[in-house]
Coordinates of C-alpha atoms in Angstrom, one line a residue:
M1 CA 29.3 -57.4 -6.8
N2 CA 25.5 -57.4 -6.5
A3 CA 25.7 -54.4 -4.1
K4 CA 27.8 -52.4 -6.6
Q5 CA 25.4 -53.2 -9.5
S6 CA 22.4 -52.2 -7.4
L7 CA 24.1 -48.9 -6.5
F8 CA 25.0 -48.3 -10.1
Q9 CA 21.4 -49.0 -11.2
K10 CA 20.2 -46.6 -8.5
I11 CA 22.4 -43.9 -9.7
K12 CA 21.3 -44.5 -13.3
S13 CA 17.6 -44.4 -12.3
I14 CA 15.6 -41.5 -13.5
R15 CA 14.1 -40.9 -10.1
F16 CA 17.5 -40.6 -8.4
L17 CA 18.6 -38.1 -11.1
L18 CA 15.4 -36.1 -10.7
W19 CA 16.0 -35.9 -6.9
I20 CA 19.4 -34.5 -7.5
G21 CA 17.9 -32.0 -9.8
V22 CA 15.3 -31.0 -7.1
I23 CA 18.1 -30.5 -4.5
L24 CA 20.4 -28.6 -6.8
S25 CA 17.7 -26.4 -8.2
F26 CA 16.4 -25.6 -4.7
L27 CA 20.0 -24.7 -3.6
F28 CA 20.3 -22.3 -6.6
A29 CA 16.8 -20.8 -6.0
A30 CA 17.6 -20.3 -2.3
Y31 CA 20.8 -18.5 -3.0
S32 CA 19.1 -16.4 -5.6
F33 CA 16.5 -15.5 -3.0
Y34 CA 19.2 -14.5 -0.5
Y35 CA 21.1 -12.6 -3.1
K36 CA 18.1 -10.6 -4.4
I37 CA 17.0 -9.7 -0.8
T38 CA 20.5 -8.8 0.4
Y39 CA 22.0 -7.0 -2.6
W40 CA 19.1 -6.0 -4.8
G41 CA 16.8 -5.0 -2.0
F42 CA 13.9 -7.3 -3.0
S43 CA 11.4 -8.1 -0.3
T44 CA 8.7 -10.7 0.3
N45 CA 6.4 -7.8 0.9
P46 CA 5.3 -6.2 -2.5
K47 CA 4.5 -3.0 -0.7
Q48 CA 7.9 -2.5 0.9
L49 CA 8.9 1.1 0.6
T50 CA 12.3 2.8 0.8
N51 CA 12.9 6.3 2.1
V52 CA 14.5 8.6 -0.5
W53 CA 15.9 11.9 0.9
T54 CA 16.3 14.9 -1.3
I55 CA 18.9 17.5 -0.2
E56 CA 19.0 20.8 -2.1
A57 CA 21.6 23.5 -1.6
H58 CA 20.6 26.9 -3.0
V59 CA 23.5 29.3 -3.5
S60 CA 22.7 32.9 -4.4
F61 CA 25.2 35.8 -4.7
F62 CA 25.8 39.0 -6.7
P63 CA 28.7 38.8 -9.1
T64 CA 31.7 41.2 -9.2
N65 CA 33.8 41.8 -12.2
D66 CA 36.1 38.9 -11.3
P67 CA 35.9 35.3 -12.6
I68 CA 33.3 33.2 -10.7
K69 CA 34.2 30.0 -9.0
V70 CA 31.7 28.1 -6.7
S71 CA 33.0 25.0 -5.0
I72 CA 30.5 22.6 -3.3
A73 CA 31.4 19.6 -1.2
R74 CA 29.7 16.4 -2.2
P75 CA 29.3 13.2 -0.2
V76 CA 30.7 9.9 -1.4
S77 CA 28.4 6.9 -1.6
D78 CA 29.2 4.8 1.4
K79 CA 27.8 2.1 3.7
I80 CA 25.5 4.6 5.4
F81 CA 23.8 6.1 2.4
K82 CA 23.8 5.4 -1.3
I83 CA 23.5 8.1 -3.9
L84 CA 20.5 7.7 -6.2
D85 CA 20.9 10.8 -8.3
E86 CA 22.9 14.1 -8.4
D87 CA 21.9 17.1 -10.3
I88 CA 23.1 20.7 -10.7
V89 CA 21.0 23.6 -12.0
A90 CA 23.0 26.6 -13.2
P91 CA 23.0 29.2 -15.9
A92 CA 24.2 28.1 -19.3
N93 CA 27.5 30.1 -19.1
Y94 CA 28.7 28.0 -16.1
Q95 CA 31.1 25.1 -16.6
I96 CA 30.8 22.1 -14.3
N97 CA 33.7 19.9 -13.1
K98 CA 33.2 17.0 -10.7
T99 CA 35.9 15.5 -8.6
K100 CA 35.6 12.8 -5.9
N101 CA 34.8 15.2 -3.1
R102 CA 33.8 18.5 -4.7
I103 CA 31.9 20.0 -7.5
E104 CA 33.3 23.2 -9.1
L105 CA 31.2 25.6 -11.1
T106 CA 33.2 28.3 -13.0
A107 CA 32.2 31.2 -15.2
N108 CA 33.9 34.2 -16.8
A109 CA 33.8 37.6 -15.2
N110 CA 30.2 38.9 -15.2
A111 CA 29.6 42.6 -15.2
S112 CA 25.9 42.2 -14.8
P113 CA 24.7 43.0 -11.2
K114 CA 21.9 40.4 -11.6
Q115 CA 21.7 37.9 -8.7
Q116 CA 23.1 34.4 -9.6
D117 CA 21.2 31.3 -8.4
L118 CA 22.8 27.9 -8.4
Y119 CA 21.1 24.7 -7.2
Y120 CA 22.8 21.4 -6.1
R121 CA 20.3 18.6 -5.7
L122 CA 21.2 15.2 -4.2
L123 CA 19.0 12.1 -3.8
L124 CA 20.0 9.5 -1.1
Y125 CA 18.5 6.2 -0.2
D126 CA 19.2 3.0 1.8
Y127 CA 20.1 4.5 5.2
T128 CA 22.0 2.0 7.3
S129 CA 22.4 2.7 11.0
S130 CA 26.0 3.3 12.1
N131 CA 27.6 3.9 15.4
G132 CA 30.1 6.3 13.8
I133 CA 33.0 4.5 15.5
G134 CA 35.7 3.2 13.2
D135 CA 33.8 3.8 10.0
V136 CA 36.8 5.3 8.3
N137 CA 40.3 3.9 8.3
D138 CA 42.5 6.9 7.3
F139 CA 45.3 7.9 9.6
P140 CA 45.3 11.4 11.2
K141 CA 47.3 14.2 9.7
P142 CA 50.1 15.7 11.8
L143 CA 48.7 18.1 14.4
K144 CA 49.0 21.8 13.6
K145 CA 51.1 23.7 16.0
L146 CA 49.1 26.1 18.1
V147 CA 50.5 29.6 18.5
L148 CA 49.5 30.5 22.1
S149 CA 50.5 33.2 24.6
E150 CA 51.5 32.2 28.1
Q151 CA 48.1 33.4 29.4
E152 CA 46.3 31.2 26.9
K153 CA 48.4 28.2 27.8
N154 CA 47.6 28.7 31.5
V155 CA 43.9 29.0 30.7
M156 CA 44.0 25.8 28.7
N157 CA 45.8 23.9 31.4
Q158 CA 43.2 25.1 33.9
I159 CA 40.4 24.0 31.6
S160 CA 42.1 20.6 31.1
K161 CA 42.2 20.1 34.9
L162 CA 38.6 21.1 35.3
A163 CA 37.5 18.7 32.6
E164 CA 39.0 15.7 34.3
K165 CA 36.3 16.0 36.9
Y166 CA 33.6 15.1 34.4
P167 CA 32.7 11.5 33.2
G168 CA 33.6 10.0 29.9
D169 CA 36.8 10.0 27.8
S170 CA 38.9 13.1 27.2
V171 CA 36.7 14.5 24.4
Q172 CA 33.5 14.0 26.3
Q173 CA 35.0 15.7 29.4
F174 CA 35.8 18.8 27.4
I175 CA 32.3 18.8 25.8
H176 CA 30.5 18.5 29.2
L177 CA 32.7 21.3 30.6
L178 CA 32.1 23.7 27.7
N179 CA 28.3 23.1 27.8
Q180 CA 28.0 23.4 31.5
T181 CA 25.2 25.8 32.7
P182 CA 26.0 28.2 34.2
P183 CA 29.6 28.1 32.7
N184 CA 32.7 28.1 35.0
Q185 CA 34.3 31.5 35.2
T186 CA 37.6 30.2 33.7
V187 CA 35.7 28.7 30.8
Q188 CA 33.5 31.8 30.4
S189 CA 36.6 33.9 29.7
F190 CA 37.7 31.4 27.1
L191 CA 34.3 31.0 25.3
P192 CA 33.6 33.0 22.1
E193 CA 31.1 35.8 22.2
Q194 CA 28.5 34.4 19.8
Q195 CA 28.9 30.7 20.8
T196 CA 27.6 29.4 17.5
A197 CA 27.9 25.7 16.7
L198 CA 30.9 26.4 14.4
D199 CA 32.6 28.6 17.0
M200 CA 32.2 26.0 19.8
A201 CA 33.5 23.3 17.4
H202 CA 36.6 25.3 16.6
L203 CA 37.2 25.9 20.4
L204 CA 36.8 22.2 21.2
S205 CA 39.2 21.4 18.4
R206 CA 41.8 23.8 19.8
L207 CA 41.5 22.2 23.2
L208 CA 41.9 18.7 21.8
T209 CA 44.9 19.8 19.7
F210 CA 46.4 21.3 22.9
K211 CA 46.0 17.8 24.5
K212 CA 47.7 16.2 21.4
I213 CA 44.4 14.4 20.4
P214 CA 44.0 14.4 16.6
N215 CA 40.6 15.7 15.6
R216 CA 38.7 17.3 12.7
L217 CA 35.3 18.8 12.1
V218 CA 32.6 16.9 10.4
R219 CA 30.1 18.8 8.3
G220 CA 26.9 17.3 7.1
M221 CA 23.1 17.4 7.2
Q222 CA 20.7 15.9 9.7
L223 CA 17.9 14.6 7.5
E224 CA 14.5 15.7 8.9
E225 CA 11.4 16.0 6.8
N226 CA 10.8 19.5 5.4
K227 CA 13.9 20.9 7.1
K228 CA 15.4 24.2 6.0
S229 CA 18.7 25.6 7.3
F230 CA 21.2 28.3 6.4
S231 CA 24.2 26.3 7.7
P232 CA 25.3 22.6 7.8
D233 CA 25.2 20.6 11.0
I234 CA 28.6 20.3 12.8
L235 CA 30.0 17.3 14.6
L236 CA 33.5 16.6 15.8
E237 CA 35.7 13.5 15.1
A238 CA 38.6 12.5 17.3
Y239 CA 41.2 9.8 16.8
Q240 CA 41.6 7.7 19.9
D241 CA 42.7 4.1 20.4
N242 CA 43.5 3.8 16.7
L243 CA 39.9 4.7 15.7
W244 CA 38.1 7.7 14.5
T245 CA 35.0 8.4 16.7
V246 CA 32.3 11.0 16.0
Y247 CA 31.0 13.2 18.9
N248 CA 28.0 15.4 19.3
I249 CA 29.6 18.8 20.3
T250 CA 26.6 19.6 22.5
T251 CA 25.8 16.4 24.4
G252 CA 29.1 14.5 24.0
E253 CA 27.2 11.5 22.7
K254 CA 29.3 9.2 20.5
G255 CA 28.4 8.1 17.0
L256 CA 26.5 9.5 14.1
P257 CA 22.9 10.6 14.8
D258 CA 20.3 8.7 12.8
N259 CA 19.8 9.9 9.3
F260 CA 23.0 12.0 9.3
V261 CA 24.8 12.3 6.0
I262 CA 28.4 13.4 6.0
F263 CA 29.4 15.9 3.3
Q264 CA 32.9 16.8 4.5
R265 CA 35.5 15.7 7.0
D266 CA 38.0 18.4 7.8
G267 CA 38.1 21.4 5.4
N268 CA 36.9 24.9 6.0
S269 CA 33.3 25.0 4.5
L270 CA 30.9 23.0 2.4
I271 CA 30.4 25.8 -0.2
D272 CA 33.0 28.4 -1.2
V273 CA 32.1 31.4 -3.5
E274 CA 34.7 33.4 -5.3
G275 CA 33.9 36.4 -7.6
G276 CA 30.7 37.2 -5.8
I277 CA 29.4 39.2 -2.8
D278 CA 26.5 38.9 -0.4
S279 CA 26.5 35.1 -0.9
L280 CA 23.6 33.3 0.8
I281 CA 23.3 29.5 1.2
Q282 CA 20.1 27.7 2.1
F283 CA 19.7 23.9 2.6
S284 CA 16.4 22.1 2.2
V285 CA 15.6 18.5 2.9
L286 CA 12.6 16.6 1.6
K287 CA 11.6 13.0 2.3
S288 CA 9.8 10.8 -0.2
V289 CA 9.2 7.1 -0.6
R290 CA 9.7 4.7 -3.5
S291 CA 9.1 1.1 -4.1
S292 CA 12.1 -1.0 -3.0
F293 CA 11.6 -3.0 -6.2
S294 CA 12.1 0.1 -8.3
L295 CA 15.5 0.8 -6.7
A296 CA 16.9 -2.7 -7.4
K297 CA 18.7 -1.5 -10.6
E298 CA 20.7 1.1 -8.6
R299 CA 21.5 -1.4 -5.9
S300 CA 22.6 -4.1 -8.3
K301 CA 25.5 -1.8 -9.6
E302 CA 27.3 -2.2 -6.3
S303 CA 26.5 -5.8 -5.6
P304 CA 29.1 -8.6 -5.8
L305 CA 28.7 -11.1 -8.7
H306 CA 26.8 -8.4 -10.6
H307 CA 28.3 -9.8 -13.8
F308 CA 26.8 -13.3 -13.1
F309 CA 23.5 -12.0 -11.5
S310 CA 23.1 -9.2 -14.1
F311 CA 20.2 -6.9 -13.5
E312 CA 20.5 -5.4 -17.0
N313 CA 20.0 -8.9 -18.6
S314 CA 17.1 -9.9 -16.3
I315 CA 13.4 -9.7 -16.8
Y316 CA 13.2 -6.8 -14.4
N317 CA 15.0 -4.6 -16.9
L318 CA 12.3 -5.1 -19.6
P319 CA 9.6 -2.5 -20.4
L320 CA 6.7 -2.5 -18.0
A321 CA 4.2 -3.9 -20.5
Q322 CA 6.4 -7.0 -21.0
Q323 CA 7.0 -7.3 -17.2
N324 CA 3.2 -7.2 -16.6
S325 CA 2.8 -10.1 -19.1
L326 CA 5.6 -12.1 -17.5
K327 CA 4.0 -11.7 -14.1
W328 CA 1.2 -13.9 -15.3
L329 CA 3.5 -16.3 -17.0
M330 CA 5.7 -16.8 -14.0
V331 CA 2.8 -18.0 -11.9
F332 CA 1.7 -20.6 -14.4
P333 CA 4.3 -23.3 -13.3
L334 CA 2.8 -23.2 -9.8
A335 CA -0.7 -23.6 -11.3
I336 CA 0.5 -26.5 -13.4
L337 CA 2.0 -28.1 -10.3
M338 CA -1.4 -27.8 -8.6
I339 CA -3.1 -29.5 -11.6
V340 CA -0.5 -32.3 -11.6
L341 CA -1.0 -32.9 -7.9
M342 CA -4.8 -33.1 -8.2
R343 CA -4.7 -35.4 -11.3
N344 CA -1.7 -37.7 -10.5
V345 CA -1.7 -37.7 -6.7
I346 CA -5.3 -37.1 -5.7
G347 CA -6.7 -38.7 -8.8
L348 CA -9.3 -36.2 -10.0
K349 CA -10.6 -36.6 -13.5
T350 CA -10.8 -33.5 -15.6
M351 CA -11.8 -32.8 -19.2
G352 CA -8.4 -32.2 -20.7
T353 CA -5.1 -31.7 -18.9
F354 CA -4.9 -27.9 -18.8
T355 CA -8.6 -27.1 -19.4
P356 CA -8.9 -26.0 -15.8
M357 CA -6.1 -23.5 -16.2
L358 CA -7.8 -21.9 -19.2
I359 CA -11.1 -21.7 -17.4
S360 CA -9.4 -20.1 -14.4
M361 CA -7.8 -17.5 -16.7
A362 CA -11.3 -16.8 -18.0
L363 CA -12.6 -16.4 -14.5
I364 CA -9.9 -13.8 -13.8
Q365 CA -11.1 -11.8 -16.7
T366 CA -14.8 -12.1 -15.9
G367 CA -14.7 -12.1 -12.2
F368 CA -15.3 -15.2 -10.1
F369 CA -19.1 -15.3 -9.6
P370 CA -20.1 -13.8 -12.9
G371 CA -17.7 -16.2 -14.6
L372 CA -19.2 -19.2 -12.9
I373 CA -22.7 -18.3 -13.7
C374 CA -21.8 -17.6 -17.4
F375 CA -19.9 -20.9 -17.5
G376 CA -22.9 -22.8 -16.2
I377 CA -25.3 -21.2 -18.7
I378 CA -23.0 -21.9 -21.7
I379 CA -22.4 -25.5 -20.7
G380 CA -26.1 -26.1 -20.1
V381 CA -27.3 -24.6 -23.4
G382 CA -24.4 -26.3 -25.2
F383 CA -25.4 -29.7 -23.9
T384 CA -29.0 -29.1 -25.1
M385 CA -27.6 -28.2 -28.6
R386 CA -25.3 -31.2 -28.6
A387 CA -28.3 -33.5 -27.8
L388 CA -30.2 -32.1 -30.8
L389 CA -27.2 -32.6 -33.1
S390 CA -26.8 -36.2 -32.1
R391 CA -30.1 -37.0 -33.9
F392 CA -28.6 -36.0 -37.2
N393 CA -25.9 -38.7 -37.0
L394 CA -23.1 -36.2 -38.0
L395 CA -19.5 -37.2 -38.3
L396 CA -17.1 -36.2 -35.4
V397 CA -15.3 -33.2 -37.0
P398 CA -18.5 -31.5 -38.5
R399 CA -20.3 -32.2 -35.2
I400 CA -17.6 -30.5 -33.1
S401 CA -17.4 -27.7 -35.7
A402 CA -21.1 -27.1 -35.4
V403 CA -20.8 -27.0 -31.6
V404 CA -18.0 -24.4 -31.9
I405 CA -20.1 -22.2 -34.2
F406 CA -23.0 -22.5 -31.8
V407 CA -20.9 -21.5 -28.9
I408 CA -19.6 -18.4 -30.8
L409 CA -23.2 -17.4 -31.6
L410 CA -24.2 -18.0 -28.0
M411 CA -21.4 -15.8 -26.8
Q412 CA -22.4 -13.1 -29.3
I413 CA -26.0 -13.1 -28.1
F414 CA -24.9 -13.0 -24.4
T415 CA -22.5 -10.1 -25.1
V416 CA -25.2 -8.0 -26.9
W417 CA -27.7 -8.7 -24.2
G418 CA -25.2 -7.8 -21.6
Y419 CA -24.6 -4.4 -23.3
Q420 CA -28.2 -3.7 -24.0
F421 CA -29.5 -4.5 -20.5
K422 CA -26.3 -3.5 -18.6
I423 CA -25.8 -7.0 -17.3
S424 CA -22.1 -7.6 -16.6
I425 CA -22.6 -11.4 -16.2
A426 CA -23.8 -11.8 -19.8
S427 CA -20.9 -9.7 -21.1
S428 CA -18.5 -12.1 -19.4
A429 CA -19.2 -14.8 -21.9
L430 CA -16.8 -13.1 -24.3
F431 CA -13.7 -14.0 -22.2
F432 CA -14.2 -17.8 -22.2
P433 CA -12.1 -19.7 -24.7
I434 CA -14.4 -20.8 -27.5
I435 CA -12.6 -24.0 -28.5
I436 CA -12.3 -25.2 -24.9
M437 CA -16.0 -24.6 -24.2
A438 CA -16.9 -26.5 -27.3
W439 CA -14.5 -29.3 -26.4
I440 CA -16.0 -29.6 -22.9
I441 CA -19.5 -29.8 -24.4
E442 CA -18.5 -32.4 -26.9
R443 CA -16.4 -34.5 -24.4
G444 CA -19.1 -34.3 -21.8
S445 CA -21.8 -35.4 -24.3
I446 CA -19.7 -38.4 -25.3
T447 CA -19.1 -39.4 -21.7
W448 CA -22.8 -38.9 -21.1
E449 CA -23.6 -41.4 -23.9
E450 CA -20.9 -43.9 -23.1
E451 CA -20.6 -43.8 -19.3
G452 CA -23.9 -42.2 -18.2
S453 CA -24.9 -38.8 -17.0
L454 CA -23.4 -39.2 -13.5
N455 CA -19.9 -39.7 -14.8
A456 CA -20.2 -36.8 -17.2
L457 CA -21.4 -34.4 -14.5
K458 CA -18.6 -35.6 -12.2
E459 CA -16.0 -34.8 -14.8
I460 CA -17.4 -31.4 -15.4
L461 CA -17.6 -30.8 -11.7
W462 CA -14.0 -31.9 -11.0
T463 CA -12.9 -29.8 -13.9
L464 CA -14.6 -26.8 -12.4
I465 CA -13.3 -27.5 -8.9
V466 CA -9.7 -27.8 -10.2
A467 CA -10.2 -24.6 -12.2
I468 CA -11.4 -22.8 -9.0
V469 CA -8.4 -24.0 -7.0
V470 CA -6.0 -22.8 -9.8
Y471 CA -8.0 -19.5 -10.0
F472 CA -7.3 -18.7 -6.3
V473 CA -3.6 -19.4 -6.9
V474 CA -3.2 -17.4 -10.1
A475 CA -5.5 -14.5 -9.1
D476 CA -3.6 -13.8 -5.8
A477 CA -1.5 -10.7 -6.4
Y478 CA 0.9 -11.7 -3.6
I479 CA 1.6 -15.1 -5.1
R480 CA 2.1 -13.5 -8.5
Y481 CA 4.6 -11.1 -7.0
L482 CA 6.6 -13.8 -5.3
A483 CA 6.6 -15.9 -8.5
F484 CA 7.8 -12.9 -10.5
A485 CA 10.4 -11.6 -8.0
F486 CA 11.9 -15.0 -7.2
N487 CA 11.2 -16.9 -10.5
E488 CA 14.2 -19.2 -9.9
F489 CA 11.8 -21.4 -7.9
N490 CA 10.1 -22.3 -11.1
L491 CA 13.1 -24.5 -11.8
V492 CA 12.4 -26.4 -8.6
I493 CA 8.8 -26.8 -9.7
L494 CA 10.0 -28.2 -13.1
F495 CA 11.9 -31.0 -11.4
I496 CA 9.1 -31.7 -8.9
V497 CA 6.6 -32.1 -11.8
M498 CA 9.0 -34.4 -13.5
L499 CA 9.5 -36.4 -10.3
L500 CA 5.7 -36.7 -9.9
G501 CA 5.7 -38.2 -13.4
T502 CA 7.6 -41.2 -12.0
Y503 CA 5.0 -41.8 -9.3
T504 CA 3.2 -45.2 -10.0
G505 CA 1.5 -45.7 -6.7
Y506 CA -2.2 -45.5 -5.8
R507 CA -4.0 -42.2 -6.1
L508 CA -6.0 -40.9 -3.1
T509 CA -9.3 -41.5 -4.8
E510 CA -8.2 -45.0 -5.7
L511 CA -7.5 -45.7 -2.0
V512 CA -11.0 -44.6 -1.2
R513 CA -12.4 -46.7 -4.1
F514 CA -10.5 -49.9 -3.0
A515 CA -11.1 -49.4 0.7
P516 CA -13.9 -52.1 0.9
L517 CA -11.5 -54.7 -0.7
R518 CA -8.9 -54.0 2.0
K519 CA -11.6 -54.5 4.6
R520 CA -12.6 -57.9 3.1
K521 CA -8.9 -59.0 3.1
K522 CA -8.6 -58.2 6.8
R523 CA -11.8 -60.1 7.6
H524 CA -10.6 -63.2 5.7
A525 CA -7.2 -62.9 7.3

């Protein structure tokens, strides 16, 4: 019975509940940390950058008297790249229609012989390396029947036997054979005259079809900085062992090359032009960088639980001016925790609970060393003024009011002097909180009268030391970034501060203070 009662009392105790709050808030903050890094692209490095690739296709042609139709293949956002933006620049008389895989631009018949220029611009980000094996799950279409003469069948059979001597799977064997230097005589008679990448890809496709291996061409763009090209890059994809595998048609290497974006699987061309002649297509690639933090909104649209962890309803979707203000506010809980630790655990006496934080904010505005010098001058002159006022035997409120007015006049004089003589230290006086400075002067003067000058100077010194510690926490741009990006940890700080409020043991300064008594007890024992 007693055990049950003690357990019940333990559960009811504030400290036990606060420990549960610390654990639960830490688990929530840890998951939020993981979620933001994994799905929103946040980083512990504020300077983390993300590559953004711009692909531009410029289509130019001269119209005929027929209706114009331009069809452009467009990639679908997938696990390799994400689409940041898509833009089309065309004359006003063109109508634009987007489907999942293509963009169609249509216009009425144009009798003008003026050249038409159309631009398709695509921005991609978040490249993820892929081996290109099994990255699509669709089943192959039925193979097209090849119409071959007996001579062509014999040549293909001979090429198939020659390919078996090369290493790799069936596809790689054909690729190695076709790219052999110098080419085999049998292969030479079968090769196209120009031997362009597209021609070689079609030839390889025919050989694989002859061997009953499903295959298709893959058109895309190898992303290289400042690249310009008049044709897309060609790869080949074959279906073997129930998987689609991408092959380089020159080397036989499996998998997608790095920074390769696929525009089209199968199909005849990336861009088709009807109603025009002398069409010319040029592709351009440009690489730029953006802050990973700035792309979080786009990433969040594809993240799971986006209704619960909503970016649109978060502080990161606020205007920049408000975000900059919140960056300072988000670091204040950590500064408050430092003050609580130094007061309640270490046992440092300060003039006011959060006076050190206000002083540290003033130091951030003034600069560290100019602020310290200005603080010392104001306190020193203020103590002198307070000593003079004590002879008039004024009441408390008028006396403090007089000190406040004196501090205002003193700051005014310092500011004017600083401007006239170009002294930045004197101008820094303007940033110190007037009421707090007056309170420190009044409190220090009372402590001086009641407890002596040594205790008064100690309190001012400890207040300044705590303010300096808080200053280095708040002024650090990296700490401010972490507190803003992962602000859920402020909930953990809240429960820790409340838990420290239940601490009733000795402070560190008290252990030092009572150390001689402990030594005496040991001696008597």
